[in-house]
Amino acid sequence: MFYDGNYLDLVRKYYMHQHKKNAWISVRGLHEYIRYKFASEEGVGSADCQITEAHYFRERFSAQQSIEKASETLYNERVLDDILMKERVTTHYLPVNFAGKESSIDVWLALDAFDMAVHQRFDVIALIAGDAAYIQLARKLKALGMPVLVLGWTFAYDAASGEQKGTRPSQLLLNEAKYPVMMSDVIDRMDSAQGEEKEALSLLFQRRKTAAQAIGAEHDDDWKVGTIAHVQNGYGFITPEGARENLFFYCSALVDTDFDELYKGMEVSFLKGMGHKGPAAVKVRTAP
């Protein structure tokens, strides 16, 4: 298995913050579903399909950049690292400030995947990717007689700014795969799945606490209304409606909006909880 980490991050955030599932896609759940999918396509038992190698490639901020970006960035990266390590996924990182163009990590993934395919002779390679940059990799693997399974997602949503965001996998990449799998379709119909497929999908989503919740934070179920009092360098303050004291928040608390879209006086709604240094807004959104 080879993960385009930037692609996986985009997909996981969508299902956590935009989709009705409101949960993180589980790495373990993905592995279980891939084993099931290949077994069903080949007509063999899932127990006979094992993941022998798994590699995750991504560009990553330095420690200092992570601190400047948001307080939870380092925590979230460490949590994902723990998950990948537990699932025996080997991580490969390029620092963002040296990575250059986005294709840098794509090239590294493609070269390593092809090199391992040639020397280790895998039975099948699974790509969690959607970029056209991987078309040549899929073609080369097909020329070696090695089946390729590609997991892709199609989704779109309206951001708080009114801009439509989303992703769609390269159709040419899907065409090169022996087993193209549109996971967005699988997920949308997963509640009606039966038998072995239902069992394979049972671990696909998991709910994970935020850093604030992980250190014992509790927050009310009701969203409260306030206005942005100040924003700067990845954090800001909210003036709650009818209150005198401002409430601190990090950009990582934002739901369905970008930090650079906020401005002083903007109306927001928030969930109050306990942060690292006391009361804080643990979730902030622009729509009341």
PDB file of C-alpha atoms in Angstrom:
ATOM      1  CA  MET A   1       0.000   0.000   0.000  1.00  0.00           C
ATOM      2  CA  PHE A   2       1.198   3.492  -0.835  1.00  0.00           C
ATOM      3  CA  TYR A   3      -0.453   6.581   0.636  1.00  0.00           C
ATOM      4  CA  ASP A   4      -0.331  10.068  -0.810  1.00  0.00           C
ATOM      5  CA  GLY A   5      -0.472  11.716   2.616  1.00  0.00           C
ATOM      6  CA  ASN A   6      -1.708  15.070   1.354  1.00  0.00           C
ATOM      7  CA  TYR A   7      -4.603  13.345  -0.398  1.00  0.00           C
ATOM      8  CA  LEU A   8      -5.483  11.241   2.646  1.00  0.00           C
ATOM      9  CA  ASP A   9      -5.405  14.346   4.850  1.00  0.00           C
ATOM     10  CA  LEU A  10      -7.833  16.145   2.518  1.00  0.00           C
ATOM     11  CA  VAL A  11     -10.205  13.185   2.528  1.00  0.00           C
ATOM     12  CA  ARG A  12     -10.067  12.637   6.296  1.00  0.00           C
ATOM     13  CA  LYS A  13     -10.788  16.314   7.022  1.00  0.00           C
ATOM     14  CA  TYR A  14     -13.755  16.269   4.662  1.00  0.00           C
ATOM     15  CA  TYR A  15     -15.415  13.347   6.432  1.00  0.00           C
ATOM     16  CA  MET A  16     -14.651  14.812   9.832  1.00  0.00           C
ATOM     17  CA  HIS A  17     -15.760  18.387   9.186  1.00  0.00           C
ATOM     18  CA  GLN A  18     -18.051  18.404   6.115  1.00  0.00           C
ATOM     19  CA  HIS A  19     -19.730  15.015   5.744  1.00  0.00           C
ATOM     20  CA  LYS A  20     -22.605  13.767   7.889  1.00  0.00           C
ATOM     21  CA  LYS A  21     -20.343  11.001   9.218  1.00  0.00           C
ATOM     22  CA  ASN A  22     -18.519  13.643  11.278  1.00  0.00           C
ATOM     23  CA  ALA A  23     -15.706  11.175  11.998  1.00  0.00           C
ATOM     24  CA  TRP A  24     -12.147  10.407  10.938  1.00  0.00           C
ATOM     25  CA  ILE A  25     -11.428   7.726   8.363  1.00  0.00           C
ATOM     26  CA  SER A  26      -9.497   4.987  10.147  1.00  0.00           C
ATOM     27  CA  VAL A  27      -6.204   3.723   8.710  1.00  0.00           C
ATOM     28  CA  ARG A  28      -6.916   0.291  10.133  1.00  0.00           C
ATOM     29  CA  GLY A  29     -10.393   0.415   8.602  1.00  0.00           C
ATOM     30  CA  LEU A  30      -8.945   1.255   5.192  1.00  0.00           C
ATOM     31  CA  HIS A  31      -6.585  -1.704   5.440  1.00  0.00           C
ATOM     32  CA  GLU A  32      -9.427  -4.054   6.332  1.00  0.00           C
ATOM     33  CA  TYR A  33     -11.565  -2.837   3.455  1.00  0.00           C
ATOM     34  CA  ILE A  34      -8.725  -3.141   0.931  1.00  0.00           C
ATOM     35  CA  ARG A  35      -8.085  -6.713   2.019  1.00  0.00           C
ATOM     36  CA  TYR A  36     -11.791  -7.486   1.637  1.00  0.00           C
ATOM     37  CA  LYS A  37     -12.024  -5.769  -1.759  1.00  0.00           C
ATOM     38  CA  PHE A  38      -9.073  -7.570  -3.297  1.00  0.00           C
ATOM     39  CA  ALA A  39     -10.204 -10.909  -1.853  1.00  0.00           C
ATOM     40  CA  SER A  40     -13.711 -10.490  -3.290  1.00  0.00           C
ATOM     41  CA  GLU A  41     -12.350  -9.480  -6.711  1.00  0.00           C
ATOM     42  CA  GLU A  42      -9.963 -12.441  -6.816  1.00  0.00           C
ATOM     43  CA  GLY A  43     -12.408 -14.945  -5.324  1.00  0.00           C
ATOM     44  CA  VAL A  44     -10.243 -15.850  -2.327  1.00  0.00           C
ATOM     45  CA  GLY A  45     -10.645 -15.534   1.432  1.00  0.00           C
ATOM     46  CA  SER A  46      -9.726 -12.279   3.205  1.00  0.00           C
ATOM     47  CA  ALA A  47      -7.394 -14.264   5.469  1.00  0.00           C
ATOM     48  CA  ASP A  48      -5.305 -15.083   2.392  1.00  0.00           C
ATOM     49  CA  CYS A  49      -4.810 -11.376   1.604  1.00  0.00           C
ATOM     50  CA  GLN A  50      -2.236  -9.672   3.779  1.00  0.00           C
ATOM     51  CA  ILE A  51      -0.647  -6.224   3.579  1.00  0.00           C
ATOM     52  CA  THR A  52       3.091  -6.893   3.472  1.00  0.00           C
ATOM     53  CA  GLU A  53       4.271  -3.292   2.987  1.00  0.00           C
ATOM     54  CA  ALA A  54       2.587   0.038   3.704  1.00  0.00           C
ATOM     55  CA  HIS A  55       4.193   3.433   3.066  1.00  0.00           C
ATOM     56  CA  TYR A  56       2.945   6.960   3.745  1.00  0.00           C
ATOM     57  CA  PHE A  57       4.447   9.961   1.916  1.00  0.00           C
ATOM     58  CA  ARG A  58       3.792  13.573   2.808  1.00  0.00           C
ATOM     59  CA  GLU A  59       5.266  17.058   3.029  1.00  0.00           C
ATOM     60  CA  ARG A  60       5.339  18.299   6.624  1.00  0.00           C
ATOM     61  CA  PHE A  61       5.885  21.565   8.486  1.00  0.00           C
ATOM     62  CA  SER A  62       8.898  21.987  10.711  1.00  0.00           C
ATOM     63  CA  ALA A  63       8.353  22.076  14.491  1.00  0.00           C
ATOM     64  CA  GLN A  64       8.633  25.865  14.532  1.00  0.00           C
ATOM     65  CA  GLN A  65       6.212  26.242  11.614  1.00  0.00           C
ATOM     66  CA  SER A  66       3.753  23.932  13.343  1.00  0.00           C
ATOM     67  CA  ILE A  67       3.842  26.011  16.517  1.00  0.00           C
ATOM     68  CA  GLU A  68       3.295  29.196  14.548  1.00  0.00           C
ATOM     69  CA  LYS A  69       0.489  27.633  12.514  1.00  0.00           C
ATOM     70  CA  ALA A  70      -1.573  26.376  15.485  1.00  0.00           C
ATOM     71  CA  SER A  71      -1.136  24.818  18.903  1.00  0.00           C
ATOM     72  CA  GLU A  72      -2.755  21.544  17.858  1.00  0.00           C
ATOM     73  CA  THR A  73      -0.730  20.964  14.684  1.00  0.00           C
ATOM     74  CA  LEU A  74       2.118  19.149  16.408  1.00  0.00           C
ATOM     75  CA  TYR A  75      -0.321  17.166  18.533  1.00  0.00           C
ATOM     76  CA  ASN A  76      -2.405  16.113  15.523  1.00  0.00           C
ATOM     77  CA  GLU A  77       0.684  15.092  13.563  1.00  0.00           C
ATOM     78  CA  ARG A  78       1.936  13.031  16.492  1.00  0.00           C
ATOM     79  CA  VAL A  79      -1.447  11.316  16.866  1.00  0.00           C
ATOM     80  CA  LEU A  80      -1.425  10.353  13.185  1.00  0.00           C
ATOM     81  CA  ASP A  81       2.179   9.169  13.493  1.00  0.00           C
ATOM     82  CA  ASP A  82       1.122   6.952  16.411  1.00  0.00           C
ATOM     83  CA  ILE A  83      -1.733   5.517  14.336  1.00  0.00           C
ATOM     84  CA  LEU A  84       0.522   4.842  11.340  1.00  0.00           C
ATOM     85  CA  MET A  85       3.172   3.262  13.553  1.00  0.00           C
ATOM     86  CA  LYS A  86       0.574   1.022  15.223  1.00  0.00           C
ATOM     87  CA  GLU A  87      -0.631  -0.137  11.793  1.00  0.00           C
ATOM     88  CA  ARG A  88       2.994  -0.723  10.686  1.00  0.00           C
ATOM     89  CA  VAL A  89       2.942   1.982   8.046  1.00  0.00           C
ATOM     90  CA  THR A  90       6.378   3.371   7.218  1.00  0.00           C
ATOM     91  CA  THR A  91       6.367   7.179   7.053  1.00  0.00           C
ATOM     92  CA  HIS A  92       8.346   9.311   4.596  1.00  0.00           C
ATOM     93  CA  TYR A  93       8.397  13.091   5.050  1.00  0.00           C
ATOM     94  CA  LEU A  94       9.780  16.051   3.134  1.00  0.00           C
ATOM     95  CA  PRO A  95       9.976  19.408   4.948  1.00  0.00           C
ATOM     96  CA  VAL A  96       7.585  21.903   3.388  1.00  0.00           C
ATOM     97  CA  ASN A  97      10.231  24.623   3.142  1.00  0.00           C
ATOM     98  CA  PHE A  98      12.489  22.363   1.057  1.00  0.00           C
ATOM     99  CA  ALA A  99       9.898  20.373  -0.883  1.00  0.00           C
ATOM    100  CA  GLY A 100       9.486  22.906  -3.677  1.00  0.00           C
ATOM    101  CA  LYS A 101       6.645  22.046  -6.019  1.00  0.00           C
ATOM    102  CA  GLU A 102       3.876  19.738  -4.912  1.00  0.00           C
ATOM    103  CA  SER A 103       5.090  17.089  -7.361  1.00  0.00           C
ATOM    104  CA  SER A 104       8.198  16.445  -5.240  1.00  0.00           C
ATOM    105  CA  ILE A 105       6.444  14.075  -2.867  1.00  0.00           C
ATOM    106  CA  ASP A 106       4.591  12.464  -5.806  1.00  0.00           C
ATOM    107  CA  VAL A 107       7.890  11.674  -7.512  1.00  0.00           C
ATOM    108  CA  TRP A 108       9.349  10.171  -4.332  1.00  0.00           C
ATOM    109  CA  LEU A 109       6.295   7.943  -3.833  1.00  0.00           C
ATOM    110  CA  ALA A 110       6.284   6.795  -7.464  1.00  0.00           C
ATOM    111  CA  LEU A 111      10.016   6.000  -7.510  1.00  0.00           C
ATOM    112  CA  ASP A 112       9.912   4.048  -4.255  1.00  0.00           C
ATOM    113  CA  ALA A 113       6.745   2.191  -5.233  1.00  0.00           C
ATOM    114  CA  PHE A 114       8.199   1.126  -8.582  1.00  0.00           C
ATOM    115  CA  ASP A 115      11.555   0.173  -7.065  1.00  0.00           C
ATOM    116  CA  MET A 116       9.912  -2.020  -4.399  1.00  0.00           C
ATOM    117  CA  ALA A 117       7.569  -3.534  -6.972  1.00  0.00           C
ATOM    118  CA  VAL A 118      10.493  -4.589  -9.154  1.00  0.00           C
ATOM    119  CA  HIS A 119      12.593  -6.033  -6.341  1.00  0.00           C
ATOM    120  CA  GLN A 120       9.931  -7.523  -4.084  1.00  0.00           C
ATOM    121  CA  ARG A 121       7.406  -8.659  -6.693  1.00  0.00           C
ATOM    122  CA  PHE A 122       4.204  -7.787  -4.893  1.00  0.00           C
ATOM    123  CA  ASP A 123       0.996  -9.554  -5.897  1.00  0.00           C
ATOM    124  CA  VAL A 124      -0.924  -6.273  -6.002  1.00  0.00           C
ATOM    125  CA  ILE A 125      -0.288  -2.626  -5.170  1.00  0.00           C
ATOM    126  CA  ALA A 126      -2.916  -0.371  -3.617  1.00  0.00           C
ATOM    127  CA  LEU A 127      -2.662   3.383  -4.173  1.00  0.00           C
ATOM    128  CA  ILE A 128      -4.522   5.837  -1.973  1.00  0.00           C
ATOM    129  CA  ALA A 129      -4.140   8.705  -4.414  1.00  0.00           C
ATOM    130  CA  GLY A 130      -6.077  10.702  -6.962  1.00  0.00           C
ATOM    131  CA  ASP A 131      -3.492  12.789  -8.772  1.00  0.00           C
ATOM    132  CA  ALA A 132      -2.719  12.389 -12.462  1.00  0.00           C
ATOM    133  CA  ALA A 133       0.956  12.370 -11.453  1.00  0.00           C
ATOM    134  CA  TYR A 134       0.575   8.651 -10.667  1.00  0.00           C
ATOM    135  CA  ILE A 135      -0.659   7.626 -14.124  1.00  0.00           C
ATOM    136  CA  GLN A 136       2.802   6.631 -15.332  1.00  0.00           C
ATOM    137  CA  LEU A 137       3.421   4.618 -12.162  1.00  0.00           C
ATOM    138  CA  ALA A 138       0.195   2.679 -12.711  1.00  0.00           C
ATOM    139  CA  ARG A 139       1.137   2.053 -16.358  1.00  0.00           C
ATOM    140  CA  LYS A 140       4.612   0.812 -15.455  1.00  0.00           C
ATOM    141  CA  LEU A 141       3.214  -1.522 -12.802  1.00  0.00           C
ATOM    142  CA  LYS A 142       0.653  -2.845 -15.266  1.00  0.00           C
ATOM    143  CA  ALA A 143       3.473  -3.516 -17.750  1.00  0.00           C
ATOM    144  CA  LEU A 144       5.143  -5.639 -15.058  1.00  0.00           C
ATOM    145  CA  GLY A 145       1.950  -7.663 -14.796  1.00  0.00           C
ATOM    146  CA  MET A 146       1.230  -6.261 -11.344  1.00  0.00           C
ATOM    147  CA  PRO A 147      -2.434  -5.400 -10.628  1.00  0.00           C
ATOM    148  CA  VAL A 148      -3.069  -1.933  -9.230  1.00  0.00           C
ATOM    149  CA  LEU A 149      -5.953  -1.073  -6.903  1.00  0.00           C
ATOM    150  CA  VAL A 150      -6.683   2.669  -6.713  1.00  0.00           C
ATOM    151  CA  LEU A 151      -8.872   4.188  -4.005  1.00  0.00           C
ATOM    152  CA  GLY A 152     -10.327   7.559  -4.978  1.00  0.00           C
ATOM    153  CA  TRP A 153     -12.891  10.001  -3.638  1.00  0.00           C
ATOM    154  CA  THR A 154     -15.155  12.531  -5.316  1.00  0.00           C
ATOM    155  CA  PHE A 155     -16.764  15.215  -3.205  1.00  0.00           C
ATOM    156  CA  ALA A 156     -17.534  18.935  -3.219  1.00  0.00           C
ATOM    157  CA  TYR A 157     -18.715  21.387  -0.602  1.00  0.00           C
ATOM    158  CA  ASP A 158     -19.241  25.112  -0.161  1.00  0.00           C
ATOM    159  CA  ALA A 159     -16.705  26.743   2.139  1.00  0.00           C
ATOM    160  CA  ALA A 160     -17.688  29.567   4.475  1.00  0.00           C
ATOM    161  CA  SER A 161     -16.252  32.026   1.940  1.00  0.00           C
ATOM    162  CA  GLY A 162     -18.769  30.811  -0.639  1.00  0.00           C
ATOM    163  CA  GLU A 163     -16.010  29.138  -2.666  1.00  0.00           C
ATOM    164  CA  GLN A 164     -16.665  25.552  -3.726  1.00  0.00           C
ATOM    165  CA  LYS A 165     -13.979  23.114  -2.658  1.00  0.00           C
ATOM    166  CA  GLY A 166     -13.476  19.402  -3.136  1.00  0.00           C
ATOM    167  CA  THR A 167     -11.614  16.802  -5.154  1.00  0.00           C
ATOM    168  CA  ARG A 168     -12.079  14.328  -7.993  1.00  0.00           C
ATOM    169  CA  PRO A 169      -9.591  11.572  -8.903  1.00  0.00           C
ATOM    170  CA  SER A 170      -7.945  11.519 -12.304  1.00  0.00           C
ATOM    171  CA  GLN A 171     -10.082   9.410 -14.630  1.00  0.00           C
ATOM    172  CA  LEU A 172      -6.953   8.392 -16.554  1.00  0.00           C
ATOM    173  CA  LEU A 173      -5.445   7.075 -13.313  1.00  0.00           C
ATOM    174  CA  LEU A 174      -8.596   5.063 -12.601  1.00  0.00           C
ATOM    175  CA  ASN A 175      -8.493   3.718 -16.166  1.00  0.00           C
ATOM    176  CA  GLU A 176      -4.987   2.346 -15.607  1.00  0.00           C
ATOM    177  CA  ALA A 177      -6.036   0.496 -12.434  1.00  0.00           C
ATOM    178  CA  LYS A 178      -7.249  -3.082 -12.628  1.00  0.00           C
ATOM    179  CA  TYR A 179      -9.352  -2.386  -9.559  1.00  0.00           C
ATOM    180  CA  PRO A 180     -10.581   1.240  -9.453  1.00  0.00           C
ATOM    181  CA  VAL A 181     -12.581   1.862  -6.265  1.00  0.00           C
ATOM    182  CA  MET A 182     -14.639   5.017  -5.735  1.00  0.00           C
ATOM    183  CA  MET A 183     -14.587   5.109  -1.946  1.00  0.00           C
ATOM    184  CA  SER A 184     -16.958   8.084  -1.811  1.00  0.00           C
ATOM    185  CA  ASP A 185     -19.643   5.858  -3.382  1.00  0.00           C
ATOM    186  CA  VAL A 186     -18.785   2.978  -1.068  1.00  0.00           C
ATOM    187  CA  ILE A 187     -19.121   5.237   1.972  1.00  0.00           C
ATOM    188  CA  ASP A 188     -22.411   6.775   0.828  1.00  0.00           C
ATOM    189  CA  ARG A 189     -24.006   3.336   0.598  1.00  0.00           C
ATOM    190  CA  MET A 190     -22.176   1.662   3.475  1.00  0.00           C
ATOM    191  CA  ASP A 191     -25.201   1.741   5.791  1.00  0.00           C
ATOM    192  CA  SER A 192     -26.976  -0.665   3.442  1.00  0.00           C
ATOM    193  CA  ALA A 193     -23.983  -2.996   3.048  1.00  0.00           C
ATOM    194  CA  GLN A 194     -24.512  -6.669   3.877  1.00  0.00           C
ATOM    195  CA  GLY A 195     -22.462  -9.682   4.900  1.00  0.00           C
ATOM    196  CA  GLU A 196     -18.690  -9.572   4.565  1.00  0.00           C
ATOM    197  CA  GLU A 197     -18.705  -6.072   3.077  1.00  0.00           C
ATOM    198  CA  LYS A 198     -20.611  -4.729   6.075  1.00  0.00           C
ATOM    199  CA  GLU A 199     -18.094  -6.346   8.401  1.00  0.00           C
ATOM    200  CA  ALA A 200     -15.168  -4.976   6.376  1.00  0.00           C
ATOM    201  CA  LEU A 201     -16.616  -1.457   6.579  1.00  0.00           C
ATOM    202  CA  SER A 202     -17.380  -1.599  10.297  1.00  0.00           C
ATOM    203  CA  LEU A 203     -13.976  -0.139  11.236  1.00  0.00           C
ATOM    204  CA  LEU A 204     -13.770   2.499   8.504  1.00  0.00           C
ATOM    205  CA  PHE A 205     -14.645   5.451  10.741  1.00  0.00           C
ATOM    206  CA  GLN A 206     -13.543   6.429  14.212  1.00  0.00           C
ATOM    207  CA  ARG A 207     -14.128   9.436  16.405  1.00  0.00           C
ATOM    208  CA  ARG A 208     -11.017  11.035  17.863  1.00  0.00           C
ATOM    209  CA  LYS A 209     -10.746  13.634  20.576  1.00  0.00           C
ATOM    210  CA  THR A 210      -9.126  16.971  19.891  1.00  0.00           C
ATOM    211  CA  ALA A 211      -6.043  17.995  21.834  1.00  0.00           C
ATOM    212  CA  ALA A 212      -8.190  20.142  24.108  1.00  0.00           C
ATOM    213  CA  GLN A 213     -10.545  17.265  24.830  1.00  0.00           C
ATOM    214  CA  ALA A 214      -7.656  14.872  25.319  1.00  0.00           C
ATOM    215  CA  ILE A 215      -6.363  16.896  28.289  1.00  0.00           C
ATOM    216  CA  GLY A 216      -9.735  16.763  29.982  1.00  0.00           C
ATOM    217  CA  ALA A 217     -11.688  19.594  28.362  1.00  0.00           C
ATOM    218  CA  GLU A 218     -15.443  19.577  28.550  1.00  0.00           C
ATOM    219  CA  HIS A 219     -17.695  21.791  26.482  1.00  0.00           C
ATOM    220  CA  ASP A 220     -21.400  22.548  26.328  1.00  0.00           C
ATOM    221  CA  ASP A 221     -23.554  20.971  23.630  1.00  0.00           C
ATOM    222  CA  ASP A 222     -25.019  24.350  22.660  1.00  0.00           C
ATOM    223  CA  TRP A 223     -23.284  26.682  20.238  1.00  0.00           C
ATOM    224  CA  LYS A 224     -23.019  30.265  21.488  1.00  0.00           C
ATOM    225  CA  VAL A 225     -22.816  33.449  19.413  1.00  0.00           C
ATOM    226  CA  GLY A 226     -20.066  36.065  19.494  1.00  0.00           C
ATOM    227  CA  THR A 227     -17.957  38.354  17.327  1.00  0.00           C
ATOM    228  CA  ILE A 228     -14.294  38.264  16.374  1.00  0.00           C
ATOM    229  CA  ALA A 229     -12.407  40.732  18.554  1.00  0.00           C
ATOM    230  CA  HIS A 230      -8.904  40.090  17.227  1.00  0.00           C
ATOM    231  CA  VAL A 231      -7.022  37.677  14.941  1.00  0.00           C
ATOM    232  CA  GLN A 232      -3.281  37.299  14.569  1.00  0.00           C
ATOM    233  CA  ASN A 233      -0.695  34.630  13.662  1.00  0.00           C
ATOM    234  CA  GLY A 234      -2.969  31.607  13.884  1.00  0.00           C
ATOM    235  CA  TYR A 235      -4.973  32.565  16.950  1.00  0.00           C
ATOM    236  CA  GLY A 236      -7.606  35.069  17.970  1.00  0.00           C
ATOM    237  CA  PHE A 237     -10.208  36.224  20.477  1.00  0.00           C
ATOM    238  CA  ILE A 238     -13.996  36.110  20.439  1.00  0.00           C
ATOM    239  CA  THR A 239     -16.271  38.449  22.365  1.00  0.00           C
ATOM    240  CA  PRO A 240     -19.238  36.290  23.440  1.00  0.00           C
ATOM    241  CA  GLU A 241     -22.660  37.875  23.091  1.00  0.00           C
ATOM    242  CA  GLY A 242     -23.575  39.660  26.345  1.00  0.00           C
ATOM    243  CA  ALA A 243     -20.115  39.119  27.894  1.00  0.00           C
ATOM    244  CA  ARG A 244     -17.271  41.494  28.694  1.00  0.00           C
ATOM    245  CA  GLU A 245     -14.287  39.135  28.644  1.00  0.00           C
ATOM    246  CA  ASN A 246     -12.931  37.760  25.397  1.00  0.00           C
ATOM    247  CA  LEU A 247     -12.453  34.061  24.715  1.00  0.00           C
ATOM    248  CA  PHE A 248      -9.245  32.725  23.179  1.00  0.00           C
ATOM    249  CA  PHE A 249      -9.179  30.323  20.191  1.00  0.00           C
ATOM    250  CA  TYR A 250      -6.608  28.698  17.890  1.00  0.00           C
ATOM    251  CA  CYS A 251      -7.079  28.412  14.134  1.00  0.00           C
ATOM    252  CA  SER A 252      -7.241  24.621  14.604  1.00  0.00           C
ATOM    253  CA  ALA A 253     -10.628  25.152  16.305  1.00  0.00           C
ATOM    254  CA  LEU A 254     -12.169  26.428  13.045  1.00  0.00           C
ATOM    255  CA  VAL A 255     -14.887  24.335  11.421  1.00  0.00           C
ATOM    256  CA  ASP A 256     -15.619  24.740   7.691  1.00  0.00           C
ATOM    257  CA  THR A 257     -13.682  27.983   7.303  1.00  0.00           C
ATOM    258  CA  ASP A 258     -10.131  29.220   6.844  1.00  0.00           C
ATOM    259  CA  PHE A 259      -8.322  31.412   9.329  1.00  0.00           C
ATOM    260  CA  ASP A 260      -7.546  34.088   6.730  1.00  0.00           C
ATOM    261  CA  GLU A 261     -11.285  34.550   6.098  1.00  0.00           C
ATOM    262  CA  LEU A 262     -11.862  35.893   9.613  1.00  0.00           C
ATOM    263  CA  TYR A 263     -11.995  39.617  10.358  1.00  0.00           C
ATOM    264  CA  LYS A 264     -12.663  41.853  13.342  1.00  0.00           C
ATOM    265  CA  GLY A 265     -16.376  42.243  14.043  1.00  0.00           C
ATOM    266  CA  MET A 266     -17.336  39.100  12.135  1.00  0.00           C
ATOM    267  CA  GLU A 267     -20.157  37.133  13.762  1.00  0.00           C
ATOM    268  CA  VAL A 268     -19.297  33.545  14.654  1.00  0.00           C
ATOM    269  CA  SER A 269     -20.710  30.742  16.759  1.00  0.00           C
ATOM    270  CA  PHE A 270     -18.553  28.658  19.099  1.00  0.00           C
ATOM    271  CA  LEU A 271     -18.376  25.885  21.644  1.00  0.00           C
ATOM    272  CA  LYS A 272     -16.767  26.864  24.921  1.00  0.00           C
ATOM    273  CA  GLY A 273     -14.424  24.444  26.656  1.00  0.00           C
ATOM    274  CA  MET A 274     -11.091  24.169  28.450  1.00  0.00           C
ATOM    275  CA  GLY A 275      -7.893  24.681  26.522  1.00  0.00           C
ATOM    276  CA  HIS A 276      -4.297  24.321  27.659  1.00  0.00           C
ATOM    277  CA  LYS A 277      -4.370  27.584  29.603  1.00  0.00           C
ATOM    278  CA  GLY A 278      -7.995  27.810  30.701  1.00  0.00           C
ATOM    279  CA  PRO A 279     -11.386  28.590  29.126  1.00  0.00           C
ATOM    280  CA  ALA A 280     -11.301  28.745  25.328  1.00  0.00           C
ATOM    281  CA  ALA A 281     -13.421  28.315  22.226  1.00  0.00           C
ATOM    282  CA  VAL A 282     -12.690  24.716  21.216  1.00  0.00           C
ATOM    283  CA  LYS A 283     -14.770  24.906  18.027  1.00  0.00           C
ATOM    284  CA  VAL A 284     -15.543  28.003  15.956  1.00  0.00           C
ATOM    285  CA  ARG A 285     -17.693  28.346  12.835  1.00  0.00           C
ATOM    286  CA  THR A 286     -18.878  31.337  10.827  1.00  0.00           C
ATOM    287  CA  ALA A 287     -22.486  30.187  10.464  1.00  0.00           C
ATOM    288  CA  PRO A 288     -24.568  30.541  13.681  1.00  0.00           C
TER     289      PRO A 288
END
